[in-house]
Coordinates of C-alpha atoms in Angstrom, one line a residue:
M14 CA 131.9 9.0 65.9
A15 CA 134.8 6.9 66.8
T16 CA 137.4 8.4 69.3
E17 CA 141.1 8.2 69.9
I18 CA 143.6 9.0 72.6
P19 CA 146.8 10.0 70.7
L20 CA 150.2 10.3 72.3
Y21 CA 152.4 13.3 72.6
R22 CA 155.6 13.9 70.7
E23 CA 157.9 17.0 70.3
P24 CA 157.5 19.1 67.2
V25 CA 160.2 19.3 64.6
E26 CA 160.9 21.1 61.3
T27 CA 160.8 24.8 60.5
L28 CA 157.9 26.5 58.8
P29 CA 158.0 26.8 55.0
T30 CA 157.1 30.1 53.5
D31 CA 155.0 28.9 50.5
P32 CA 151.3 28.3 51.6
I33 CA 150.9 25.1 49.8
D34 CA 154.1 23.7 51.3
R35 CA 152.9 24.8 54.7
V36 CA 149.5 22.8 54.4
I37 CA 151.4 19.8 53.2
R38 CA 153.8 20.1 56.1
Y39 CA 150.8 20.3 58.5
H40 CA 149.2 17.2 56.9
I41 CA 152.5 15.2 57.1
Q42 CA 153.1 16.2 60.7
T43 CA 149.6 15.3 61.8
K44 CA 149.6 11.7 60.4
H45 CA 149.2 8.7 62.7
H46 CA 151.9 6.0 62.4
F47 CA 152.2 2.5 63.8
N48 CA 154.9 3.7 66.2
R49 CA 153.5 7.1 67.1
Y50 CA 150.4 9.2 66.9
A51 CA 150.0 12.8 66.0
R52 CA 150.6 15.1 68.9
A53 CA 147.9 15.7 71.5
L54 CA 147.8 16.3 75.2
G55 CA 147.7 12.6 75.9
Y56 CA 144.9 12.8 78.4
L57 CA 141.4 14.5 78.7
D58 CA 141.5 17.6 80.7
W59 CA 137.8 17.3 82.0
A60 CA 138.0 20.4 84.2
N61 CA 138.4 22.5 81.1
Q62 CA 136.1 20.5 78.7
P63 CA 134.8 23.2 76.2
D64 CA 131.1 24.3 76.5
P65 CA 129.5 22.7 73.5
F66 CA 127.1 25.8 73.2
R67 CA 128.2 29.1 72.0
R68 CA 126.0 32.1 73.0
F69 CA 126.4 35.8 72.4
E70 CA 125.5 37.4 75.7
G71 CA 123.5 40.5 75.2
A72 CA 122.2 39.5 71.7
P73 CA 118.4 39.1 71.6
L74 CA 117.2 35.5 71.4
I75 CA 114.3 34.7 69.2
S76 CA 112.8 31.2 69.9
L77 CA 111.9 29.1 67.0
P78 CA 108.8 26.9 67.4
L79 CA 109.4 23.3 68.4
L80 CA 107.5 21.3 65.9
M81 CA 106.2 17.7 66.3
P82 CA 107.0 15.5 63.3
D83 CA 103.3 15.5 62.3
E84 CA 103.1 19.4 62.3
V85 CA 103.3 21.4 59.1
P86 CA 105.6 21.4 57.3
V87 CA 105.6 17.7 57.4
S88 CA 108.8 15.9 56.1
P89 CA 108.5 14.2 52.6
A90 CA 109.5 10.7 51.9
Y91 CA 113.2 9.9 52.2
D92 CA 113.4 9.0 48.5
A93 CA 111.5 12.2 47.4
I94 CA 114.4 14.5 48.5
Y95 CA 116.5 12.9 45.8
Q96 CA 114.0 13.6 43.1
P97 CA 113.8 17.3 41.9
V98 CA 110.5 19.0 41.9
T99 CA 108.7 16.3 43.8
V100 CA 108.9 18.0 47.2
P101 CA 106.4 20.8 47.8
C102 CA 108.1 24.2 48.1
Q103 CA 107.6 25.8 51.5
P104 CA 107.6 29.5 51.9
V105 CA 110.5 31.1 53.9
T106 CA 108.6 31.7 57.0
V107 CA 109.3 30.9 60.7
R108 CA 108.0 27.3 60.8
P109 CA 109.9 26.0 57.7
L110 CA 113.0 27.9 59.0
S111 CA 112.5 26.0 62.3
R112 CA 112.2 22.8 60.5
F113 CA 115.4 23.6 58.4
F114 CA 117.4 24.1 61.6
E115 CA 115.9 21.1 63.2
F116 CA 117.2 18.9 60.4
A117 CA 120.4 20.7 59.8
L118 CA 122.1 21.7 63.3
A119 CA 119.6 21.0 66.1
L120 CA 119.8 18.7 69.0
S121 CA 118.3 15.2 68.0
A122 CA 118.3 13.5 71.4
W123 CA 120.0 13.5 74.8
K124 CA 121.9 10.5 76.1
K125 CA 121.9 9.7 79.9
A126 CA 124.3 7.3 81.8
G127 CA 123.9 7.6 85.5
E128 CA 124.1 11.2 86.5
S129 CA 125.7 12.2 83.2
E130 CA 123.7 13.7 80.2
W131 CA 125.0 14.8 76.9
P132 CA 123.2 15.9 73.7
L133 CA 123.5 14.5 70.2
R134 CA 122.8 16.6 67.1
S135 CA 121.4 16.3 63.5
N136 CA 124.9 17.0 62.3
P137 CA 127.6 14.5 63.4
S138 CA 130.8 15.6 64.9
S139 CA 134.2 14.0 65.9
G140 CA 133.8 12.9 69.6
N141 CA 130.6 14.7 69.7
L142 CA 132.6 17.8 70.3
H143 CA 130.7 20.1 67.8
P144 CA 133.1 22.8 66.7
T145 CA 130.6 24.1 64.0
E146 CA 128.6 27.2 64.5
G147 CA 125.7 28.1 62.2
Y148 CA 124.5 31.6 61.0
V149 CA 121.8 32.9 58.7
V150 CA 121.5 36.3 57.1
M151 CA 117.8 37.0 56.6
P152 CA 116.3 39.7 54.4
Q153 CA 113.0 41.1 54.8
I154 CA 110.6 38.5 53.5
E155 CA 106.7 38.6 53.5
G156 CA 105.4 36.4 56.2
L157 CA 108.7 36.0 58.0
D158 CA 108.5 37.6 61.4
L159 CA 112.2 38.4 61.8
N160 CA 114.0 41.7 61.5
P161 CA 116.4 41.7 58.6
G162 CA 120.0 40.9 59.9
L163 CA 122.6 38.4 60.9
Y164 CA 121.5 35.6 63.3
H165 CA 123.5 33.0 65.1
Y166 CA 121.7 29.7 65.7
A167 CA 121.6 28.5 69.3
P168 CA 120.9 24.8 69.1
K169 CA 120.3 24.2 72.9
E170 CA 117.6 26.8 72.9
H171 CA 116.5 26.1 69.2
G172 CA 116.6 29.9 68.7
L173 CA 118.2 32.6 66.7
E174 CA 120.4 35.2 68.3
L175 CA 120.3 38.6 66.6
R176 CA 124.0 39.5 66.1
A177 CA 123.4 42.5 63.8
E178 CA 120.3 44.2 62.5
F179 CA 120.9 45.2 58.9
P180 CA 118.9 47.8 56.9
A181 CA 116.4 46.0 54.7
E182 CA 117.4 47.9 51.6
Q183 CA 121.1 47.0 52.0
I184 CA 120.3 43.2 52.3
A185 CA 118.0 43.6 49.4
R186 CA 121.1 45.0 47.4
L187 CA 123.3 42.2 48.6
L188 CA 120.7 39.5 47.6
A189 CA 119.5 41.2 44.3
P190 CA 121.4 38.7 42.1
F191 CA 119.7 35.7 43.6
P192 CA 116.2 34.1 43.4
S193 CA 113.3 35.5 45.2
G194 CA 113.1 34.5 48.9
A195 CA 116.9 33.7 49.1
F196 CA 118.8 34.0 52.3
L197 CA 122.4 33.2 53.4
F198 CA 123.7 30.4 55.5
G199 CA 127.1 30.5 57.1
L200 CA 129.3 28.0 58.9
T201 CA 132.2 28.7 61.4
S202 CA 134.6 26.5 63.4
V203 CA 135.8 26.8 67.0
H204 CA 139.0 24.9 66.6
W205 CA 139.6 24.7 70.3
R206 CA 136.7 22.5 70.8
E207 CA 138.4 19.7 68.8
A208 CA 141.9 20.6 69.9
W209 CA 141.0 20.1 73.5
K210 CA 140.8 16.3 72.8
Y211 CA 142.6 15.7 69.5
G212 CA 145.5 18.1 69.6
E213 CA 147.1 19.1 66.3
R214 CA 145.0 16.8 64.2
A215 CA 141.9 19.0 65.1
F216 CA 142.0 21.1 62.0
R217 CA 141.3 18.0 60.0
Y218 CA 138.3 17.1 62.1
C219 CA 136.8 20.6 62.1
N220 CA 136.8 20.5 58.4
H221 CA 135.2 17.1 58.4
D222 CA 132.5 18.6 60.5
I223 CA 132.0 21.6 58.1
G224 CA 131.5 19.0 55.4
H225 CA 128.9 17.1 57.4
A226 CA 127.2 20.4 58.2
I227 CA 127.0 21.4 54.5
G228 CA 125.4 18.0 53.9
S229 CA 122.9 18.1 56.7
A230 CA 122.0 21.7 55.7
R231 CA 121.5 20.8 52.0
I232 CA 119.5 17.9 52.9
A233 CA 117.4 19.8 55.3
A234 CA 116.8 22.4 52.5
A235 CA 115.7 19.6 50.2
T236 CA 112.9 18.5 52.7
L237 CA 111.5 22.0 52.2
G238 CA 111.8 22.2 48.5
W239 CA 114.6 24.7 48.7
N240 CA 117.8 24.7 46.8
M241 CA 121.4 25.5 48.1
A242 CA 124.7 26.4 46.6
L243 CA 128.1 27.2 48.1
L244 CA 129.2 30.8 47.6
D245 CA 132.8 29.5 47.2
G246 CA 133.9 32.4 44.9
L247 CA 134.1 34.6 48.0
S248 CA 137.3 35.6 49.8
Q249 CA 137.5 34.4 53.4
H250 CA 137.9 38.0 54.5
T251 CA 134.5 38.8 53.2
T252 CA 132.9 35.7 54.8
A253 CA 134.7 36.9 58.2
M254 CA 133.1 40.4 57.8
L255 CA 129.6 39.3 57.2
L256 CA 129.6 36.6 60.0
G257 CA 131.3 39.0 62.4
T258 CA 134.2 36.6 63.2
D259 CA 136.7 39.4 62.7
R260 CA 135.1 41.5 65.5
T261 CA 137.8 40.9 68.2
D262 CA 136.0 43.1 70.8
D263 CA 133.0 40.7 70.5
F264 CA 135.1 37.8 71.5
G265 CA 137.5 39.3 74.0
E266 CA 139.0 36.5 75.8
A267 CA 136.6 33.9 74.4
E268 CA 137.6 31.3 71.8
T269 CA 137.5 32.8 68.3
E270 CA 135.5 31.3 65.4
H271 CA 137.1 30.5 62.0
P272 CA 134.9 31.7 59.1
D273 CA 134.6 28.6 56.9
C274 CA 131.9 29.1 54.3
L275 CA 128.8 30.9 53.1
A276 CA 126.0 29.4 50.9
V277 CA 122.8 30.7 49.4
I278 CA 119.4 29.0 50.0
W279 CA 116.3 29.7 48.1
P280 CA 112.8 28.2 47.4
V281 CA 112.6 26.7 44.0
R282 CA 109.0 27.7 43.3
D283 CA 109.8 30.8 41.2
V284 CA 112.9 31.8 39.4
K285 CA 111.3 34.9 37.8
R286 CA 111.7 38.2 39.5
E287 CA 112.6 41.8 39.0
T288 CA 116.2 43.0 39.3
S289 CA 117.8 46.3 38.8
N290 CA 119.0 45.1 35.3
V291 CA 116.0 43.1 34.1
K292 CA 112.4 44.0 34.3
R293 CA 110.3 41.0 35.1
G294 CA 112.9 38.9 33.3
E295 CA 113.8 35.4 33.9
L296 CA 116.8 34.7 36.2
T297 CA 119.0 32.1 34.6
E298 CA 122.1 32.1 36.8
V299 CA 123.1 32.4 40.5
P300 CA 126.4 33.9 41.4
T301 CA 128.8 32.2 43.7
F302 CA 130.1 35.4 45.3
L303 CA 128.8 38.6 46.9
D304 CA 129.4 42.3 46.5
S305 CA 132.1 42.9 49.1
A306 CA 131.5 46.6 49.2
V307 CA 127.9 45.9 50.2
V308 CA 129.1 43.4 52.9
K309 CA 131.6 46.1 54.2
D310 CA 128.6 48.6 54.6
L311 CA 126.6 46.1 56.4
A312 CA 129.4 45.1 58.8
G313 CA 129.9 48.8 59.7
G314 CA 126.6 48.9 61.5
K315 CA 125.6 48.1 65.1
W316 CA 126.3 44.6 66.5
N317 CA 124.9 42.8 69.6
G318 CA 126.4 40.5 72.1
N319 CA 129.7 39.1 73.3
A320 CA 130.8 35.5 72.9
N321 CA 130.8 33.3 75.9
R322 CA 134.1 31.7 77.0
L323 CA 134.0 28.0 76.5
S324 CA 136.9 26.8 78.7
G325 CA 138.4 28.2 81.8
E326 CA 142.0 27.2 80.7
H327 CA 143.4 25.9 77.5
G328 CA 146.6 24.0 78.6
V329 CA 148.6 23.4 75.4
H330 CA 148.1 25.9 72.5
W331 CA 148.5 24.1 69.3
D332 CA 150.3 26.8 67.0
I333 CA 150.4 24.4 64.1
I334 CA 146.6 24.7 63.9
D335 CA 146.9 28.6 63.6
E336 CA 149.5 28.1 61.1
V337 CA 147.5 25.8 58.7
A338 CA 144.5 28.0 59.2
E339 CA 146.4 31.0 58.1
A340 CA 148.2 29.1 55.2
S341 CA 144.8 27.7 53.8
W342 CA 143.0 31.2 54.1
K343 CA 141.3 31.9 50.9
C344 CA 142.3 35.4 49.7
T345 CA 141.1 35.1 46.1
V346 CA 137.7 36.0 44.6
E347 CA 136.2 34.3 41.6
Q348 CA 133.2 36.0 40.1
H349 CA 131.5 32.9 38.7
S350 CA 127.9 32.0 38.3
V351 CA 126.0 28.7 38.0
A352 CA 123.1 28.0 35.7
L353 CA 119.7 27.5 37.5
P354 CA 118.5 24.0 37.2
R355 CA 116.4 22.8 34.3
L356 CA 114.0 21.3 36.8
L357 CA 114.1 17.9 35.1
T358 CA 113.9 14.7 37.2
N359 CA 117.3 12.9 37.1
D360 CA 118.1 9.3 36.9
V361 CA 118.5 9.0 40.7
S362 CA 114.6 8.9 40.9
R363 CA 114.8 5.2 40.0
F364 CA 115.9 4.4 43.7
T365 CA 112.5 4.0 45.5
F366 CA 113.5 1.5 48.2
H367 CA 112.2 3.3 51.3
E368 CA 108.5 4.3 50.5
N369 CA 107.4 4.0 54.1
Q370 CA 110.3 6.1 55.6
S371 CA 110.1 9.9 55.9
A372 CA 113.3 11.9 55.4
G373 CA 112.6 13.5 58.9
Q374 CA 112.5 10.1 60.6
I375 CA 115.8 9.1 59.0
I376 CA 117.5 12.4 60.0
R377 CA 116.1 12.2 63.6
Q378 CA 117.3 8.7 64.2
R379 CA 120.7 9.1 62.7
R380 CA 123.4 8.1 65.3
S381 CA 127.1 7.3 65.1
A382 CA 127.6 3.7 65.9
V383 CA 130.0 2.8 68.7
S384 CA 130.1 -1.0 68.0
F385 CA 129.0 -3.5 65.4
D386 CA 127.8 -7.1 65.8
G387 CA 130.3 -8.7 63.4
E388 CA 127.4 -10.7 61.8
T389 CA 124.9 -8.3 60.0
S390 CA 125.3 -8.5 56.1
I391 CA 123.6 -6.2 53.5
P392 CA 122.4 -7.2 50.1
A393 CA 124.5 -6.3 47.2
A394 CA 121.7 -4.2 45.7
T395 CA 121.7 -2.1 48.9
F396 CA 125.5 -1.7 48.7
F397 CA 125.2 -0.7 45.0
R398 CA 122.5 1.9 45.9
M399 CA 124.6 3.4 48.6
M400 CA 127.5 3.7 46.1
Q401 CA 125.2 5.3 43.5
R402 CA 124.2 7.9 46.1
V403 CA 127.8 9.3 46.2
I404 CA 128.4 9.6 42.5
P405 CA 128.1 13.4 41.8
H406 CA 127.6 13.1 38.1
S407 CA 130.0 16.1 37.6
D408 CA 129.5 16.0 33.8
R409 CA 126.3 17.8 34.3
P410 CA 125.8 21.5 35.3
Q411 CA 126.2 22.0 38.9
L412 CA 122.6 22.5 39.9
D413 CA 121.4 19.7 37.7
R414 CA 123.5 17.2 39.7
P415 CA 121.8 14.8 42.2
M416 CA 121.1 16.4 45.6
P417 CA 123.2 17.0 47.7
W418 CA 126.0 17.2 45.0
D419 CA 124.2 20.2 43.5
V420 CA 125.6 22.2 46.4
W421 CA 129.2 21.4 45.6
P422 CA 130.8 23.5 42.8
Y423 CA 133.7 21.3 42.0
E424 CA 134.6 18.0 40.3
P425 CA 135.0 15.3 42.8
T426 CA 138.4 14.7 44.3
I427 CA 137.5 11.9 46.8
H428 CA 137.4 8.2 45.8
L429 CA 136.8 5.2 48.0
L430 CA 139.0 2.3 49.0
L431 CA 136.5 -0.3 50.2
F432 CA 137.1 -3.2 52.7
V433 CA 134.1 -5.4 51.8
H434 CA 133.4 -7.9 54.6
R435 CA 129.7 -9.0 54.5
V436 CA 127.9 -7.9 51.3
D437 CA 125.6 -10.7 50.1
G438 CA 126.6 -11.4 46.5
L439 CA 130.1 -10.0 46.7
M440 CA 133.3 -11.7 47.4
P441 CA 135.1 -10.3 50.4
G442 CA 138.2 -8.2 49.6
L443 CA 139.3 -4.8 48.4
Y444 CA 137.1 -2.7 46.0
F445 CA 137.5 0.8 44.7
L446 CA 134.8 3.4 43.8
V447 CA 135.9 6.0 41.1
R448 CA 133.7 8.9 41.7
D449 CA 134.6 10.5 38.5
P450 CA 135.0 7.8 35.7
Q451 CA 137.2 10.1 33.5
K452 CA 139.9 10.0 36.3
L453 CA 140.2 6.1 36.2
P454 CA 143.4 6.1 34.2
F455 CA 145.1 8.6 36.6
I456 CA 144.0 6.6 39.6
Q457 CA 145.2 3.4 38.2
Q458 CA 148.6 5.0 37.2
S459 CA 148.9 6.2 40.8
M460 CA 148.6 2.6 42.3
N461 CA 150.1 -0.8 42.2
P462 CA 150.0 -1.9 38.5
E463 CA 149.4 -5.5 39.7
L464 CA 145.9 -4.7 41.0
I465 CA 142.9 -6.2 39.4
W466 CA 140.3 -3.6 38.1
T467 CA 137.3 -5.8 37.4
P468 CA 133.7 -4.7 37.7
P469 CA 132.0 -7.0 40.3
P470 CA 129.1 -9.3 39.4
G471 CA 125.7 -7.7 39.4
C472 CA 127.1 -4.1 39.5
P473 CA 125.1 -1.6 37.5
E474 CA 126.9 -0.7 34.3
D475 CA 126.9 3.0 35.1
L476 CA 128.5 2.5 38.6
P477 CA 132.4 2.9 38.3
L478 CA 133.0 0.2 41.0
Y479 CA 136.0 -2.2 40.7
W480 CA 137.1 -5.3 42.4
L481 CA 141.0 -5.1 43.3
L482 CA 141.9 -8.0 45.4
E483 CA 140.0 -11.1 46.8
G484 CA 140.4 -12.1 50.5
D485 CA 139.3 -11.5 54.1
A486 CA 140.0 -7.8 54.6
K487 CA 138.7 -7.6 58.2
K488 CA 142.0 -7.7 60.1
L489 CA 143.6 -5.3 57.6
A490 CA 140.7 -2.8 58.0
V491 CA 141.1 -3.0 61.8
Q492 CA 144.8 -2.7 61.7
V493 CA 144.9 0.6 59.6
S494 CA 142.0 2.0 61.5
C495 CA 144.0 2.5 64.7
H496 CA 143.1 -1.1 65.7
Q497 CA 139.4 -0.3 66.1
D498 CA 137.3 -3.4 65.8
I499 CA 134.4 -1.3 64.2
A500 CA 136.3 -1.3 60.9
G501 CA 136.2 -5.2 60.7
D502 CA 132.9 -5.9 62.5
S503 CA 130.9 -4.0 59.9
A504 CA 129.4 -5.0 56.7
F505 CA 132.0 -2.9 55.0
S506 CA 134.3 0.0 55.7
F507 CA 136.3 2.3 53.5
G508 CA 139.0 4.9 53.4
M509 CA 138.4 8.2 51.4
L510 CA 141.4 8.8 49.2
A511 CA 141.8 12.3 48.0
E512 CA 143.6 13.6 45.0
F513 CA 146.1 15.5 47.0
E514 CA 149.3 17.4 46.1
G515 CA 148.4 17.9 42.4
R516 CA 145.0 19.4 43.4
L517 CA 146.8 21.7 45.9
R518 CA 149.4 22.8 43.4
E519 CA 146.8 23.5 40.8
G520 CA 144.1 25.2 43.0
G521 CA 146.0 26.7 45.9
A522 CA 146.5 26.1 49.6
W523 CA 142.8 27.1 50.3
W524 CA 141.8 23.8 48.6
Y525 CA 143.1 21.9 51.6
P526 CA 140.1 22.4 53.8
R527 CA 137.8 21.7 50.9
L528 CA 139.2 18.2 50.6
F529 CA 137.9 17.5 54.0
W530 CA 134.6 19.3 53.3
E531 CA 133.9 17.0 50.4
S532 CA 134.8 13.9 52.5
G533 CA 132.4 15.1 55.2
L534 CA 129.6 15.7 52.7
L535 CA 130.2 12.2 51.4
G536 CA 130.0 10.8 54.8
Q537 CA 126.7 12.5 55.6
V538 CA 125.1 11.0 52.6
L539 CA 126.2 7.6 53.8
Y540 CA 125.1 8.2 57.4
L541 CA 121.5 8.5 56.2
E542 CA 121.7 5.8 53.6
A543 CA 122.8 3.4 56.4
E544 CA 119.8 4.4 58.5
A545 CA 117.5 4.0 55.6
A546 CA 118.9 0.5 55.0
G547 CA 118.3 -0.5 58.6
V548 CA 121.9 -0.5 59.6
R549 CA 124.2 2.3 61.1
A550 CA 127.5 4.1 60.2
T551 CA 130.2 5.9 62.0
G552 CA 133.0 8.1 60.8
I553 CA 136.6 7.1 61.9
G554 CA 139.1 10.0 62.3
C555 CA 141.8 7.8 63.7
F556 CA 143.7 5.7 61.0
F557 CA 147.3 5.1 60.1
D558 CA 147.8 7.4 57.1
D559 CA 150.7 5.9 55.2
P560 CA 149.9 2.2 55.9
V561 CA 146.6 2.9 54.2
H562 CA 148.4 4.1 51.1
E563 CA 150.7 1.1 51.1
I564 CA 147.7 -1.2 50.7
V565 CA 147.2 -0.2 47.1
G566 CA 150.8 0.9 46.5
I567 CA 150.4 4.7 46.4
N568 CA 153.7 6.4 46.3
G569 CA 154.4 10.1 47.0
R570 CA 151.4 12.4 47.7
S571 CA 149.3 12.0 44.6
F572 CA 146.6 10.6 46.8
Q573 CA 146.2 10.9 50.6
S574 CA 143.7 9.2 53.0
L575 CA 141.6 11.8 54.7
Y576 CA 138.6 10.0 56.4
H577 CA 137.6 6.5 57.2
F578 CA 134.0 5.3 57.5
T579 CA 132.3 2.0 58.4
I580 CA 128.7 0.7 58.1
G581 CA 127.1 -2.5 59.7
G582 CA 124.7 -3.8 62.2
P583 CA 125.0 -1.7 65.4
V584 CA 125.2 -3.1 68.9
E585 CA 123.3 -0.7 71.3
D586 CA 124.6 0.1 74.7
G587 CA 121.8 -0.9 77.1
R588 CA 123.3 1.2 79.9
L589 CA 122.4 4.4 78.1
M590 CA 118.9 6.1 78.1
T591 CA 117.8 8.2 75.2
L592 CA 115.8 11.3 76.0
P593 CA 113.9 13.7 73.8
P594 CA 116.0 16.7 72.5
Y595 CA 114.0 19.7 73.8
E596 CA 112.2 18.7 77.1
H597 CA 114.5 21.2 78.8
V598 CA 113.0 24.1 76.7
K599 CA 109.5 23.0 77.2
R600 CA 110.1 22.8 80.9
G601 CA 111.8 26.2 80.8
S602 CA 115.0 24.9 82.3

């Protein structure tokens, strides 16, 4: 993903007491402006570059099998993962679990330049810094040769570290309300990994990466015929207890992990099961929370391992990151449930443009472009298809929405301000994608009333895409994206505009990270869509916040730009070699 070298400025302002005001203060303070950037160290302290791999020394490591692409389970076609009930459901055994982690969080390649080597992963990250750590809570499952417990995924080794072995009957109690074969998937963030380079803006980027990881995990599950839903009714305290991030003795002087989210994953093959309340009844709902009393019992058992320290010294400590993490901490519990899907094919199945490409091929080849050729264009039909992929159809029950939007328990808050440069059949200029058509009046009222809201020629009737202004937008896209040419040399770029202050006032300060999660999830979809279309994408974390708003006349904080993205014809760096991801494991080094 695109990088930046911000400048340093002294902090001002005192800390408000209201959590919502505190997260808004953080957001305002960490904006980039034409005359100054958000605070950062101003240079890269290479001697203390964080270790990209977290390990828990003393925790048993269980190696997962390294599977070749043609080994079972073989990846389905790329289009098939968007069509419910077309992908054969795999059992929850070690080989499918290995494939899940390969597509979700594993290494995808190594890059080599001279004597330097660095790994890439299936889940993208700002600056390739990878603050995100993954966990699973596995019950006792027939055919799964793993002890019940909490495992930390070690991507360099492609293995699972047993952090805590939980009694089988207690995990069974915890997972009793869920479909048969269900297990839990958790994500945490090491804020320091991003703060080392990006300073106070790092909290934004960590949450972008959580969104990308939610997307990569949901898509990985789809390749196996598994479903996934966020358990966002949980309090963050319960998430911390279950993932062990609150165990200060296990971290010692090592960098802590911020507990971000938990999700439940289950095979779709059978929703009938026995529960304590229903004898061989049909399960119709999935809760979005866990029994905190059972989690507390599990957390009181024996734990294994101590976290490794990632950097020798930290230099500047960015207190504002701790402050916004505390202010946006989710204390509430919502005991909601979502209806299981009706298992009907939805209308996204009409997109069958990639018959010869497997989902695994697309996932493995995904890269963040570092440069575009300034020439490649894409057909309007391809552009429209990409836009269709990010429409969540939130008028449907959650688990009946198109994958991966069935993982997301909320109505969309992110909409796209598009700089169209080279899309055959479309005039260059500014466009806008309204991801929830019911919000069109609110969006129009929040922007310059002189904008033209006209559906472009050839646009599908059910796609809420609008032409705003005609003209060459390349220089403007470059200017507001921190003068980065990739925003103008692409086929198109866009800013993700979030419904902001109103959403925070309505939902609470804990909604702030979720705005970034949604933007990262959206970006993950378009990363893969770009690869499938024969082009490439990259996220842009460096942009001038308020100048973006001024383009369409946004006043106040009704909308805020959270993330930029750009898609086009990549220019490969011939100086770099690409090496296989796990040759070091096969060599035993």
